[in-house]
XYZ file of C-alpha atoms in Angstrom:
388
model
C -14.159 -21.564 27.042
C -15.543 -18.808 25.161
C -13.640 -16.369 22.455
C -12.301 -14.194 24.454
C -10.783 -16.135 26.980
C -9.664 -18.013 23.808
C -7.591 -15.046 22.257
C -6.312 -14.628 25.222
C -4.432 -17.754 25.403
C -3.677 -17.780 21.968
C -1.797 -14.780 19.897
C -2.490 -16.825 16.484
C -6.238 -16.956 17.411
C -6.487 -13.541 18.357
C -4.606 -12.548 15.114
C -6.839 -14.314 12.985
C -10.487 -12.690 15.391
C -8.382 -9.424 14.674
C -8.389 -9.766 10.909
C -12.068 -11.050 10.529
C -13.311 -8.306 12.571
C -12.324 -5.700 9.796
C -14.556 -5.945 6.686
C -12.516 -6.406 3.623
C -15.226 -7.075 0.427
C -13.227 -7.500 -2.693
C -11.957 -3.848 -3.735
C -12.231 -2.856 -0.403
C -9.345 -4.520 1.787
C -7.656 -0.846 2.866
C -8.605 -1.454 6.499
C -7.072 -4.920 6.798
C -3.580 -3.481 4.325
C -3.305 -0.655 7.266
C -3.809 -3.281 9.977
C -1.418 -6.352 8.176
C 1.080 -2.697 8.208
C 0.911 -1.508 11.582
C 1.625 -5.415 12.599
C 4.903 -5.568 10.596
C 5.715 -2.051 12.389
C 5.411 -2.850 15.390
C 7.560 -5.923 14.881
C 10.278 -4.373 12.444
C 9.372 -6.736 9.842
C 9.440 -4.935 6.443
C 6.045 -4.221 4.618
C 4.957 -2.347 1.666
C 1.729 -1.638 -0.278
C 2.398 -1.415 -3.856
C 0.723 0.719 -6.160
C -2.497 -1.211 -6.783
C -2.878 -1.933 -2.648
C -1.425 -5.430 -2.476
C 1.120 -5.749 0.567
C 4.381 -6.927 0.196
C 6.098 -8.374 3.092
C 10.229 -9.409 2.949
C 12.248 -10.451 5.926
C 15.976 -11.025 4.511
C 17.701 -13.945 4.126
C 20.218 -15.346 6.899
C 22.102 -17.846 5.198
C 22.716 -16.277 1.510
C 23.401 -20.049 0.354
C 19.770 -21.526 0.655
C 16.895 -20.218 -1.097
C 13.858 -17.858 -0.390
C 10.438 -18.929 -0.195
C 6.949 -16.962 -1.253
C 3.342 -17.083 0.720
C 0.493 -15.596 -0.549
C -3.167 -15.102 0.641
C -5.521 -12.418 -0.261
C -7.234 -10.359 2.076
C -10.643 -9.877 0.319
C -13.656 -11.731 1.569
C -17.414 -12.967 0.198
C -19.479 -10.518 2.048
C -20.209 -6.949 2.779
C -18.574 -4.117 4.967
C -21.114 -4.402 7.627
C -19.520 -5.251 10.905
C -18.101 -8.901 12.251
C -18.702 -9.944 15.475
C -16.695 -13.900 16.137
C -18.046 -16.151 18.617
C -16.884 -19.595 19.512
C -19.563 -22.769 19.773
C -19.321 -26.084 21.495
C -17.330 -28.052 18.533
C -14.549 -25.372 18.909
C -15.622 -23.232 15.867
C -15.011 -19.761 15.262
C -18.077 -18.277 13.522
C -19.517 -14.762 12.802
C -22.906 -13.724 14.021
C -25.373 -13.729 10.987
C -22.955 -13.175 7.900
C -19.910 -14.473 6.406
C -16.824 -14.858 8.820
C -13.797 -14.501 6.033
C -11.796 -17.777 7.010
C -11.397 -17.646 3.156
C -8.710 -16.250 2.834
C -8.237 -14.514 6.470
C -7.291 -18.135 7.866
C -4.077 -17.578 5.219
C -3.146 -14.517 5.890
C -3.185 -14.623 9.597
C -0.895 -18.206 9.268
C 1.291 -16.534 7.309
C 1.287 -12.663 9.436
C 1.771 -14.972 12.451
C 5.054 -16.721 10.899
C 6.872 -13.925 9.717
C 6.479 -12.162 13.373
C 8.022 -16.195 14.809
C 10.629 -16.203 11.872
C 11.674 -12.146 12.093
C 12.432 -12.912 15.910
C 13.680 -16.542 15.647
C 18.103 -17.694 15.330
C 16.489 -20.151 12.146
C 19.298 -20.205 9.702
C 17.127 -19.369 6.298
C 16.798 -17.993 2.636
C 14.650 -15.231 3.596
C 10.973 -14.984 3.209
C 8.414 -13.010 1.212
C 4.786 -12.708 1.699
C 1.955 -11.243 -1.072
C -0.876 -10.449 0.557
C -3.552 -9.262 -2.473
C -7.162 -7.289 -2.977
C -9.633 -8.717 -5.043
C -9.466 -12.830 -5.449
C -13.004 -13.239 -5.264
C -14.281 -10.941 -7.983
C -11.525 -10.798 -10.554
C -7.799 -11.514 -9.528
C -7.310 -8.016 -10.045
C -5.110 -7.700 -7.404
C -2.446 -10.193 -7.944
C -3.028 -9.578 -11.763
C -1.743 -5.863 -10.802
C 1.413 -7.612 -9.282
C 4.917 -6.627 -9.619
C 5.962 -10.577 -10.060
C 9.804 -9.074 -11.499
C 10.088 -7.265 -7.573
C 9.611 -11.540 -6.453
C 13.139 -13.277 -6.086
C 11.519 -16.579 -4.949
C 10.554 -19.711 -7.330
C 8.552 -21.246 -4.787
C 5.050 -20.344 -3.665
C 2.740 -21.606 -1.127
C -0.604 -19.947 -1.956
C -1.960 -20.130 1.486
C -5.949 -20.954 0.366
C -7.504 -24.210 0.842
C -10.022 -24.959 3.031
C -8.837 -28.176 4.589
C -5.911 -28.550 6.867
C -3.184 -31.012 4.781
C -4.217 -29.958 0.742
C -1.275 -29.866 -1.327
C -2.491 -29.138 -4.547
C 0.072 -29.554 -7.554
C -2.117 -28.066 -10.066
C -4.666 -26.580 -11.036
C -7.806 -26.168 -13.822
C -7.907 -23.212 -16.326
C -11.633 -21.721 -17.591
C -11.925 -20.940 -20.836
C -15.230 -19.650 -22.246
C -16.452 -21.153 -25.020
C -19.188 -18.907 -27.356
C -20.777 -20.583 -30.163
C -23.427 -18.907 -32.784
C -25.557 -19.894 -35.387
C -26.413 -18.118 -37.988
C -29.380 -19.282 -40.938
C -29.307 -17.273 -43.574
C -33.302 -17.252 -44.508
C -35.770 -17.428 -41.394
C -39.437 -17.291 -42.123
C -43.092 -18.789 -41.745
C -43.347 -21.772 -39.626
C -46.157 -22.825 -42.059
C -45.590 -21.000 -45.484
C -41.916 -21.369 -45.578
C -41.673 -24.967 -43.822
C -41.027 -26.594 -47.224
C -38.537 -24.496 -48.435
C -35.011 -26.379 -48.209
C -32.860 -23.139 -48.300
C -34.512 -22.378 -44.965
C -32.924 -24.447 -41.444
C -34.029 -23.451 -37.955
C -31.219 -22.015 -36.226
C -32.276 -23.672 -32.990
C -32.984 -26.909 -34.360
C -29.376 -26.319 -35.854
C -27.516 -25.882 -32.863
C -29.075 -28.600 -31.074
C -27.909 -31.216 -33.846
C -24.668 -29.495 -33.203
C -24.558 -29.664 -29.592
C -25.175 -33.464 -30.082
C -22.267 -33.826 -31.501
C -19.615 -31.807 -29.187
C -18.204 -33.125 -26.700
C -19.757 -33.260 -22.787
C -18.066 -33.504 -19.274
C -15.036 -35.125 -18.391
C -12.711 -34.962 -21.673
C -9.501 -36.567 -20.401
C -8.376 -37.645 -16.731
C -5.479 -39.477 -15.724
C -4.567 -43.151 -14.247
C -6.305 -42.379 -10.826
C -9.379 -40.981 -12.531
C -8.656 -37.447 -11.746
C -10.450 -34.887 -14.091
C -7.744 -33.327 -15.995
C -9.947 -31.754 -18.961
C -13.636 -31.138 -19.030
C -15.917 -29.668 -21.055
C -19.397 -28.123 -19.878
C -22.470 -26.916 -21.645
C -23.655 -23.694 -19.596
C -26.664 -23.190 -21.983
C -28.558 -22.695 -25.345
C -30.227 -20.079 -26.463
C -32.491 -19.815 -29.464
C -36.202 -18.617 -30.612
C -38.829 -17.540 -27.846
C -40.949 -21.139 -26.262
C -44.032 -19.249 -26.348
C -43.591 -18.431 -30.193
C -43.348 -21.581 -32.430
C -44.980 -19.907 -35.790
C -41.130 -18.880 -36.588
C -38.602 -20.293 -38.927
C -35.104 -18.869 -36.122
C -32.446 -17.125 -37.715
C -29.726 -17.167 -34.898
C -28.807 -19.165 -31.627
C -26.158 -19.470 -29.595
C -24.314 -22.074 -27.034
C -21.994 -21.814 -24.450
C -19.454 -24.375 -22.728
C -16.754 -23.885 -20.209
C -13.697 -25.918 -20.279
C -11.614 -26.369 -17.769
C -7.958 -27.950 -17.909
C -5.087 -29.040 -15.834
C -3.018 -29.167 -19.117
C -1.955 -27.354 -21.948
C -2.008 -29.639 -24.034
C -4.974 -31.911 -23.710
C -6.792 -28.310 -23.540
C -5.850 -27.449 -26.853
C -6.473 -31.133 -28.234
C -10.449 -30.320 -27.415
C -10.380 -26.805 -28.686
C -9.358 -28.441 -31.733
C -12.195 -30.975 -31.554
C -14.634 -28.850 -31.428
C -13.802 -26.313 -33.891
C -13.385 -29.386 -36.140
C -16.716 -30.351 -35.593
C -17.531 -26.717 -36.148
C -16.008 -26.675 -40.020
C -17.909 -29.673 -40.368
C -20.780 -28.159 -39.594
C -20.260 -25.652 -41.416
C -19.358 -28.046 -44.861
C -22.904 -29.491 -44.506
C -24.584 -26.747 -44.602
C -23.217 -24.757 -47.055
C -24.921 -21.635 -48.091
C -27.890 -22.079 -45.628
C -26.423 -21.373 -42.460
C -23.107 -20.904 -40.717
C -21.180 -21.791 -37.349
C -19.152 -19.342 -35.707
C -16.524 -20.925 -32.062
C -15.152 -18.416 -30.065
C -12.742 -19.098 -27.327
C -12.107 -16.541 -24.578
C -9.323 -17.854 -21.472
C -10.193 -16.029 -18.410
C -7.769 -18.303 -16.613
C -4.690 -20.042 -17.580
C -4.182 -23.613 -16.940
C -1.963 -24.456 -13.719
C 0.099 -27.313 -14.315
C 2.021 -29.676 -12.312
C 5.972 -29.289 -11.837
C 8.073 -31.881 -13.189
C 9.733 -30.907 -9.578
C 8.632 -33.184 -6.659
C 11.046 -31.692 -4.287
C 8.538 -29.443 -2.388
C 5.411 -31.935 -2.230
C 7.753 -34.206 -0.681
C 9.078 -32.013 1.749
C 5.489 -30.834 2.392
C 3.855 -34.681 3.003
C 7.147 -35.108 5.194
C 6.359 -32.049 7.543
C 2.611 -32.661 7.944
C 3.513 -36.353 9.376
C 6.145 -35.223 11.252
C 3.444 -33.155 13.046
C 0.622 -35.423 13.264
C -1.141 -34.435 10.433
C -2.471 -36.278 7.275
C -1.056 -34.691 3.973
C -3.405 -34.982 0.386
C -1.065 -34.247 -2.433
C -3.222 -33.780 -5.461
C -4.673 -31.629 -8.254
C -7.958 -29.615 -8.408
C -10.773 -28.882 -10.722
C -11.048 -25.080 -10.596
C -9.052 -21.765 -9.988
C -6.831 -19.632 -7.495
C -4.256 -17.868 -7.896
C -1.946 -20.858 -8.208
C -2.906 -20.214 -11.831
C -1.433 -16.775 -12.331
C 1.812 -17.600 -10.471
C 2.246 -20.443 -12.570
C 2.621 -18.439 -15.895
C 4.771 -16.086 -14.900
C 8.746 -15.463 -13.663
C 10.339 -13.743 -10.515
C 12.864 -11.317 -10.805
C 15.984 -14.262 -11.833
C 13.359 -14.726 -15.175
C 12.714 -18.339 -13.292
C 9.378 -19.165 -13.572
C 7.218 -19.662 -10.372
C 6.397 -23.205 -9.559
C 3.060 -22.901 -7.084
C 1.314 -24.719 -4.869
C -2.182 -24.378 -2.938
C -1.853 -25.428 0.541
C -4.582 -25.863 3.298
C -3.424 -24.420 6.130
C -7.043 -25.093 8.398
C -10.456 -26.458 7.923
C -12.653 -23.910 6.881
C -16.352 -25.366 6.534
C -19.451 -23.552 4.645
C -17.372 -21.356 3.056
C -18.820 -18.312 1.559
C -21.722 -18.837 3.697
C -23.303 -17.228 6.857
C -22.594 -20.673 7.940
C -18.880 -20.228 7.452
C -16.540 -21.205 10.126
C -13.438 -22.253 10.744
C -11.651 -25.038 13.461
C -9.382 -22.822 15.498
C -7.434 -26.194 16.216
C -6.675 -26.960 12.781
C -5.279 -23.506 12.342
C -2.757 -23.886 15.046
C -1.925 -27.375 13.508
C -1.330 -25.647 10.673
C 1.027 -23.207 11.726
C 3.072 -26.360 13.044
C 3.293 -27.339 9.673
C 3.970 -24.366 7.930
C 6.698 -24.048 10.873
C 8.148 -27.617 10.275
C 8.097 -27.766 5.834
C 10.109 -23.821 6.294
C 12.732 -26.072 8.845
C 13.110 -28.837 6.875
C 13.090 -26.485 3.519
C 15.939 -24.481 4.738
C 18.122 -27.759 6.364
């Protein structure tokens, strides 16, 4: 079978070819917001673009007693606007020919376009339904940082980008950019001034300091899962090919990353500790500065097990293996998670893997057609089973 006679047989499929065939780099997504619009018209399913280009999808509740649900999935892609041409190999991948094929996050968005065209047409009893589909993931978050979250009247949100079919992810890590610099007061001759004990080599400086802070994983919990690390990124100090120089200033930088608030803040307190130590022992010869910059907020897990249950419960009703867990990194889990809908509740997230999507980012990048219609039964049988 090749791809066409593939889409053919399959609307989902052809959806998803659809969607990867229009070039949507981050900031550039207004070809795939027109498309994702033109879809809901033609269905009478109610979509929006808000002012900063996101789409906004709502299909009302029918049963005002139950509660609404929130997907999300952004529309940008790694890659360029040249054009995408899918083909389908022996293993029953889809691929595109010589670049990126956008299964990250167009695998998402054309689950969750698919089931609000089945739910807008179906007699399913439900809470209603809203779907965020944003610009911009890739390079900055701009898109869903630009959000309206007060127009949002769910709490719960299935952020539709994983790349395996099954992920339930409960949280997630923050990054947090750590800056440090060193500052000796006197530099000077690496052979007239060597003697002088005022004078201390900034770079020998902030390598004794680096000794001394903390490296890699910083706290996990009972399974071993990283909750808190810490990462040196890199020193700089002096010039290698000069060594007749007594440095004046050097600098460090770490990222941490953090499932928790709290155990975040315990090693931002250990360092700058070890910072004002630093600082005590060398006293009026050279001086420490720690800077801490969050670029993302932590995403923590819910005290609320209600929807990971409901999730592993759906999966294996549907043949499929569910892998509840956290992760070490960001999505836009993160931004949900500190923030509240329009009842001031605030969001509890999830990231959900909705297909396998392998090589991602790559010109390798492709996706298991299969595992996408899998996933659809899944996303079909949690929103049952969620609205029971």
């Amino acid at each position: 079978m090749n791809i066409d006679e593939l889409r053919t047989s399959n609307e989902l499929v052809d959806l998803f070819c659809k969607l990867a065939e229009i070039p949507s780099p981050s900031l550039k997504e207004a070809d795939v917001a027109n498309y994702i619009k033109d879809f809901c018209a033609e269905n009478n399913i109610f979509c929006k673009l808000d002012d900063y280009g996101n789409v906004y999808i709502h299909i009302p509740p029918t049963d005002e007693t139950k509660q609404y649900m929130l997907l999300s999935s952004h529309m940008d892609v790694i890659g360029d606007d040249s054009p995408v041409k899918v083909y389908l190999d022996e293993q029953g991948l889809i691929h595109a020919e010589n670049r990126t094929l956008g299964a990250d996050d167009k695998a998402g968005v054309a689950n969750a376009l698919y089931f609000a065209k089945y739910l807008s047409k179906s007699d399913m009893k439900h809470g209603g339904l809203e779907i965020v589909f944003t610009r911009d993931e890739e390079s900055g978050m701009s898109g869903i940082r630009n959000l309206d979250f007060g127009m949002l009247k769910s709490k719960y949100v299935l952020v539709l980008d994983s790349d395996s079919l099954g992920q339930f992810m409960t949280s997630g890590a923050s990054y947090t950019l750590v800056t440090i610099d060193v500052h000796s007061f006197k530099g000077g001759h690496s052979g007239i001034d060597i003697g002088d004990e005022t004078r201390e080599n900034a770079a020998k400086l902030i390598a004794d300091l680096v000794s001394e802070l903390p490296q890699g994983v910083f706290y996990s919990d009972e399974n071993h899962t990283v909750i808190t690390s810490c990462n040196l990124g890199g020193i700089a100090a002096g010039n290698v090919d000069v060594t007749n120089v007594i440095n004046t200033d050097a600098k460090a930088t770490y990222s941490i990353r953090s499932s928790s608030r709290e155990h975040e803040d315990e090693l931002k307190k250990l360092m700058s500790f070890q910072v004002e130590d630093f600082n005590r022992e060398h006293a009026g010869v050279a001086r420490a500065e720690i800077l801490f910059e969050e670029h993302l907020p932590p995403f923590e897990k819910s005290w609320d097990n209600f929807i990971p249950q409901m999730f592993e419960a759906a999966a294996k009703a549907v043949g499929v293996t569910p892998e509840v867990g956290s992760f070490h990194a960001g999505a836009e889990t993160h931004i949900y998670a500190n923030n509240m809908n329009s009842k001031n509740e605030k969001f509890i997230p999830f990231l959900v893997g909705l297909a396998d999507v392998h090589n991602m980012h790559s010109v390798e990048e492709n996706v298991d057609y299969e595992s996408m219609l899998k996933g659809q039964d899944v996303l079909r049988k949690f929103f049952e089973d969620f609205n029971k």
